[in-house]
């Protein structure tokens, strides 16, 4: 058996690793996905609602199904829900949002638009992804209404039992 010094082992290990440092192991950010009109597109979903969202740099205008966002989503809670991705990454009133949304109710539609805005922001500025992901805005809320079962009054509610 040949004796090998500790220094030669260290140098062999560092050569095998290719001299990896913390800076070299970071992955480069993906390219922004921007179309010819300077917009980023994403699809957001929640419950049965589906939102197609386009964002572009602007003054903070929001258009939902051809109407102003504050008129379509009149409740303050829903407006706050839509602005959450922008406030999280400090981009209030820097992007114009144009979206079409269908299916579900108003709260599901607002959640779908929020999901779409978050995804579109990550496509426009890939560096924002860790912040939005940490807050949970990129996760699709998959909860849907449970279907009605045969022999039941509702999804789980049975008919009243009577012995006679």
PDB file of C-alpha atoms in Angstrom:
ATOM      1  CA  UNK A   1       0.000   0.000   0.000  1.00  0.00           C
ATOM      2  CA  UNK A   2       1.314   3.387  -0.975  1.00  0.00           C
ATOM      3  CA  UNK A   3       1.188   6.148   1.579  1.00  0.00           C
ATOM      4  CA  UNK A   4      -0.688   9.258   0.419  1.00  0.00           C
ATOM      5  CA  UNK A   5      -0.344  12.579   2.184  1.00  0.00           C
ATOM      6  CA  UNK A   6      -3.318  14.606   3.322  1.00  0.00           C
ATOM      7  CA  UNK A   7      -2.434  17.488   0.969  1.00  0.00           C
ATOM      8  CA  UNK A   8      -2.518  15.262  -2.106  1.00  0.00           C
ATOM      9  CA  UNK A   9      -5.922  13.909  -1.071  1.00  0.00           C
ATOM     10  CA  UNK A  10      -7.313  17.437  -0.652  1.00  0.00           C
ATOM     11  CA  UNK A  11      -6.017  18.514  -4.046  1.00  0.00           C
ATOM     12  CA  UNK A  12      -7.441  15.377  -5.695  1.00  0.00           C
ATOM     13  CA  UNK A  13     -10.852  16.002  -4.147  1.00  0.00           C
ATOM     14  CA  UNK A  14     -10.879  19.668  -5.219  1.00  0.00           C
ATOM     15  CA  UNK A  15      -9.904  18.694  -8.787  1.00  0.00           C
ATOM     16  CA  UNK A  16     -12.663  16.075  -8.894  1.00  0.00           C
ATOM     17  CA  UNK A  17     -15.179  18.647  -7.711  1.00  0.00           C
ATOM     18  CA  UNK A  18     -13.980  21.001 -10.427  1.00  0.00           C
ATOM     19  CA  UNK A  19     -13.192  23.788  -8.006  1.00  0.00           C
ATOM     20  CA  UNK A  20     -16.853  24.419  -7.235  1.00  0.00           C
ATOM     21  CA  UNK A  21     -17.520  27.519  -5.181  1.00  0.00           C
ATOM     22  CA  UNK A  22     -20.784  28.896  -3.831  1.00  0.00           C
ATOM     23  CA  UNK A  23     -20.972  31.421  -6.682  1.00  0.00           C
ATOM     24  CA  UNK A  24     -20.473  28.815  -9.380  1.00  0.00           C
ATOM     25  CA  UNK A  25     -23.171  26.468  -8.088  1.00  0.00           C
ATOM     26  CA  UNK A  26     -25.958  29.054  -8.473  1.00  0.00           C
ATOM     27  CA  UNK A  27     -28.092  28.472 -11.522  1.00  0.00           C
ATOM     28  CA  UNK A  28     -28.427  31.394 -13.904  1.00  0.00           C
ATOM     29  CA  UNK A  29     -31.867  32.985 -13.979  1.00  0.00           C
ATOM     30  CA  UNK A  30     -34.084  31.883 -16.869  1.00  0.00           C
ATOM     31  CA  UNK A  31     -34.760  34.306 -19.703  1.00  0.00           C
ATOM     32  CA  UNK A  32     -37.853  36.510 -19.294  1.00  0.00           C
ATOM     33  CA  UNK A  33     -40.836  35.366 -21.380  1.00  0.00           C
ATOM     34  CA  UNK A  34     -42.004  38.576 -23.079  1.00  0.00           C
ATOM     35  CA  UNK A  35     -44.015  38.708 -26.311  1.00  0.00           C
ATOM     36  CA  UNK A  36     -43.701  41.189 -29.202  1.00  0.00           C
ATOM     37  CA  UNK A  37     -46.000  43.690 -27.458  1.00  0.00           C
ATOM     38  CA  UNK A  38     -43.860  43.735 -24.289  1.00  0.00           C
ATOM     39  CA  UNK A  39     -46.269  41.617 -22.229  1.00  0.00           C
ATOM     40  CA  UNK A  40     -45.946  38.436 -20.203  1.00  0.00           C
ATOM     41  CA  UNK A  41     -48.778  35.904 -20.227  1.00  0.00           C
ATOM     42  CA  UNK A  42     -49.796  33.353 -17.613  1.00  0.00           C
ATOM     43  CA  UNK A  43     -52.816  31.244 -16.735  1.00  0.00           C
ATOM     44  CA  UNK A  44     -54.097  31.214 -13.166  1.00  0.00           C
ATOM     45  CA  UNK A  45     -56.560  28.744 -11.683  1.00  0.00           C
ATOM     46  CA  UNK A  46     -58.560  28.364  -8.484  1.00  0.00           C
ATOM     47  CA  UNK A  47     -61.589  26.167  -7.822  1.00  0.00           C
ATOM     48  CA  UNK A  48     -63.462  26.184 -11.170  1.00  0.00           C
ATOM     49  CA  UNK A  49     -62.208  29.625 -12.250  1.00  0.00           C
ATOM     50  CA  UNK A  50     -59.600  30.085 -14.975  1.00  0.00           C
ATOM     51  CA  UNK A  51     -57.906  33.440 -15.592  1.00  0.00           C
ATOM     52  CA  UNK A  52     -55.770  34.406 -18.575  1.00  0.00           C
ATOM     53  CA  UNK A  53     -53.502  37.252 -17.443  1.00  0.00           C
ATOM     54  CA  UNK A  54     -51.229  39.606 -19.393  1.00  0.00           C
ATOM     55  CA  UNK A  55     -48.976  42.112 -17.600  1.00  0.00           C
ATOM     56  CA  UNK A  56     -46.841  44.899 -19.039  1.00  0.00           C
ATOM     57  CA  UNK A  57     -45.074  47.932 -17.553  1.00  0.00           C
ATOM     58  CA  UNK A  58     -47.497  50.771 -16.944  1.00  0.00           C
ATOM     59  CA  UNK A  59     -49.300  52.863 -14.372  1.00  0.00           C
ATOM     60  CA  UNK A  60     -51.117  50.147 -12.405  1.00  0.00           C
ATOM     61  CA  UNK A  61     -54.365  49.909 -14.418  1.00  0.00           C
ATOM     62  CA  UNK A  62     -56.269  46.655 -14.136  1.00  0.00           C
ATOM     63  CA  UNK A  63     -58.802  45.449 -16.679  1.00  0.00           C
ATOM     64  CA  UNK A  64     -60.907  42.343 -16.009  1.00  0.00           C
ATOM     65  CA  UNK A  65     -63.167  41.080 -18.811  1.00  0.00           C
ATOM     66  CA  UNK A  66     -63.127  44.537 -20.407  1.00  0.00           C
ATOM     67  CA  UNK A  67     -64.174  46.310 -17.194  1.00  0.00           C
ATOM     68  CA  UNK A  68     -62.097  48.147 -14.631  1.00  0.00           C
ATOM     69  CA  UNK A  69     -60.740  45.863 -11.914  1.00  0.00           C
ATOM     70  CA  UNK A  70     -62.224  47.886  -9.037  1.00  0.00           C
ATOM     71  CA  UNK A  71     -65.679  47.655 -10.614  1.00  0.00           C
ATOM     72  CA  UNK A  72     -65.505  43.932 -11.444  1.00  0.00           C
ATOM     73  CA  UNK A  73     -64.107  42.996  -8.012  1.00  0.00           C
ATOM     74  CA  UNK A  74     -65.977  45.552  -5.905  1.00  0.00           C
ATOM     75  CA  UNK A  75     -65.338  44.046  -2.462  1.00  0.00           C
ATOM     76  CA  UNK A  76     -62.233  45.456  -0.714  1.00  0.00           C
ATOM     77  CA  UNK A  77     -61.119  41.940   0.289  1.00  0.00           C
ATOM     78  CA  UNK A  78     -60.987  40.856  -3.355  1.00  0.00           C
ATOM     79  CA  UNK A  79     -59.088  44.018  -4.365  1.00  0.00           C
ATOM     80  CA  UNK A  80     -56.574  43.357  -1.586  1.00  0.00           C
ATOM     81  CA  UNK A  81     -56.226  39.769  -2.834  1.00  0.00           C
ATOM     82  CA  UNK A  82     -55.358  41.008  -6.339  1.00  0.00           C
ATOM     83  CA  UNK A  83     -52.728  43.464  -5.074  1.00  0.00           C
ATOM     84  CA  UNK A  84     -50.927  40.972  -2.804  1.00  0.00           C
ATOM     85  CA  UNK A  85     -48.338  39.817  -5.384  1.00  0.00           C
ATOM     86  CA  UNK A  86     -47.419  43.417  -6.246  1.00  0.00           C
ATOM     87  CA  UNK A  87     -47.086  44.524  -2.606  1.00  0.00           C
ATOM     88  CA  UNK A  88     -44.989  41.467  -1.760  1.00  0.00           C
ATOM     89  CA  UNK A  89     -42.363  42.349  -4.383  1.00  0.00           C
ATOM     90  CA  UNK A  90     -42.718  46.177  -4.056  1.00  0.00           C
ATOM     91  CA  UNK A  91     -44.071  46.696  -7.577  1.00  0.00           C
ATOM     92  CA  UNK A  92     -47.273  48.621  -6.783  1.00  0.00           C
ATOM     93  CA  UNK A  93     -48.587  50.623  -9.756  1.00  0.00           C
ATOM     94  CA  UNK A  94     -45.687  49.567 -11.993  1.00  0.00           C
ATOM     95  CA  UNK A  95     -47.570  47.063 -14.154  1.00  0.00           C
ATOM     96  CA  UNK A  96     -50.790  47.186 -16.135  1.00  0.00           C
ATOM     97  CA  UNK A  97     -52.871  44.016 -15.890  1.00  0.00           C
ATOM     98  CA  UNK A  98     -55.301  42.815 -18.549  1.00  0.00           C
ATOM     99  CA  UNK A  99     -57.126  39.581 -17.865  1.00  0.00           C
ATOM    100  CA  UNK A 100     -60.089  37.492 -18.888  1.00  0.00           C
ATOM    101  CA  UNK A 101     -61.591  35.211 -16.280  1.00  0.00           C
ATOM    102  CA  UNK A 102     -64.364  32.639 -16.505  1.00  0.00           C
ATOM    103  CA  UNK A 103     -65.976  29.998 -14.335  1.00  0.00           C
ATOM    104  CA  UNK A 104     -66.594  29.809 -10.628  1.00  0.00           C
ATOM    105  CA  UNK A 105     -67.701  32.648  -8.376  1.00  0.00           C
ATOM    106  CA  UNK A 106     -66.141  36.000  -7.581  1.00  0.00           C
ATOM    107  CA  UNK A 107     -63.787  34.791  -4.861  1.00  0.00           C
ATOM    108  CA  UNK A 108     -62.554  31.902  -7.002  1.00  0.00           C
ATOM    109  CA  UNK A 109     -62.058  34.275  -9.919  1.00  0.00           C
ATOM    110  CA  UNK A 110     -60.079  36.689  -7.735  1.00  0.00           C
ATOM    111  CA  UNK A 111     -57.875  33.827  -6.561  1.00  0.00           C
ATOM    112  CA  UNK A 112     -57.337  32.719 -10.155  1.00  0.00           C
ATOM    113  CA  UNK A 113     -56.351  36.257 -11.205  1.00  0.00           C
ATOM    114  CA  UNK A 114     -53.922  36.491  -8.256  1.00  0.00           C
ATOM    115  CA  UNK A 115     -52.357  33.177  -9.282  1.00  0.00           C
ATOM    116  CA  UNK A 116     -52.070  34.381 -12.883  1.00  0.00           C
ATOM    117  CA  UNK A 117     -50.535  37.725 -11.875  1.00  0.00           C
ATOM    118  CA  UNK A 118     -47.942  35.935  -9.735  1.00  0.00           C
ATOM    119  CA  UNK A 119     -46.976  33.573 -12.540  1.00  0.00           C
ATOM    120  CA  UNK A 120     -46.825  36.407 -15.086  1.00  0.00           C
ATOM    121  CA  UNK A 121     -44.570  38.420 -12.746  1.00  0.00           C
ATOM    122  CA  UNK A 122     -42.152  35.507 -12.530  1.00  0.00           C
ATOM    123  CA  UNK A 123     -42.125  35.255 -16.330  1.00  0.00           C
ATOM    124  CA  UNK A 124     -41.480  38.993 -16.700  1.00  0.00           C
ATOM    125  CA  UNK A 125     -38.903  39.217 -13.877  1.00  0.00           C
ATOM    126  CA  UNK A 126     -37.508  35.743 -13.042  1.00  0.00           C
ATOM    127  CA  UNK A 127     -35.678  37.151 -10.007  1.00  0.00           C
ATOM    128  CA  UNK A 128     -39.013  37.631  -8.195  1.00  0.00           C
ATOM    129  CA  UNK A 129     -39.806  33.915  -8.155  1.00  0.00           C
ATOM    130  CA  UNK A 130     -38.278  33.113  -4.715  1.00  0.00           C
ATOM    131  CA  UNK A 131     -40.255  35.897  -2.996  1.00  0.00           C
ATOM    132  CA  UNK A 132     -43.568  34.903  -4.595  1.00  0.00           C
ATOM    133  CA  UNK A 133     -42.944  31.212  -4.027  1.00  0.00           C
ATOM    134  CA  UNK A 134     -42.156  31.786  -0.346  1.00  0.00           C
ATOM    135  CA  UNK A 135     -45.494  33.568   0.123  1.00  0.00           C
ATOM    136  CA  UNK A 136     -47.335  30.708  -1.628  1.00  0.00           C
ATOM    137  CA  UNK A 137     -48.697  32.753  -4.545  1.00  0.00           C
ATOM    138  CA  UNK A 138     -47.397  30.315  -7.172  1.00  0.00           C
ATOM    139  CA  UNK A 139     -49.241  27.348  -5.684  1.00  0.00           C
ATOM    140  CA  UNK A 140     -52.533  26.452  -7.321  1.00  0.00           C
ATOM    141  CA  UNK A 141     -55.307  26.114  -4.726  1.00  0.00           C
ATOM    142  CA  UNK A 142     -56.735  22.777  -5.885  1.00  0.00           C
ATOM    143  CA  UNK A 143     -59.689  22.629  -3.501  1.00  0.00           C
ATOM    144  CA  UNK A 144     -62.896  22.078  -5.446  1.00  0.00           C
ATOM    145  CA  UNK A 145     -66.475  21.275  -4.486  1.00  0.00           C
ATOM    146  CA  UNK A 146     -66.985  17.605  -3.726  1.00  0.00           C
ATOM    147  CA  UNK A 147     -69.417  15.836  -6.032  1.00  0.00           C
ATOM    148  CA  UNK A 148     -72.815  14.560  -4.933  1.00  0.00           C
ATOM    149  CA  UNK A 149     -72.941  10.807  -4.352  1.00  0.00           C
ATOM    150  CA  UNK A 150     -75.694   8.419  -5.368  1.00  0.00           C
ATOM    151  CA  UNK A 151     -78.097   7.658  -2.534  1.00  0.00           C
ATOM    152  CA  UNK A 152     -77.163  10.843  -0.663  1.00  0.00           C
ATOM    153  CA  UNK A 153     -78.953  14.142  -0.379  1.00  0.00           C
ATOM    154  CA  UNK A 154     -75.722  16.117  -0.894  1.00  0.00           C
ATOM    155  CA  UNK A 155     -72.053  15.153  -1.132  1.00  0.00           C
ATOM    156  CA  UNK A 156     -71.987  13.551   2.330  1.00  0.00           C
ATOM    157  CA  UNK A 157     -75.407  14.246   3.832  1.00  0.00           C
ATOM    158  CA  UNK A 158     -77.650  11.178   3.810  1.00  0.00           C
ATOM    159  CA  UNK A 159     -81.409  11.045   3.928  1.00  0.00           C
ATOM    160  CA  UNK A 160     -82.963  10.840   7.376  1.00  0.00           C
ATOM    161  CA  UNK A 161     -83.080   7.267   8.622  1.00  0.00           C
ATOM    162  CA  UNK A 162     -86.397   5.861   9.803  1.00  0.00           C
ATOM    163  CA  UNK A 163     -86.745   2.338  11.187  1.00  0.00           C
ATOM    164  CA  UNK A 164     -90.492   2.115  10.397  1.00  0.00           C
TER     165      UNK A 164
END
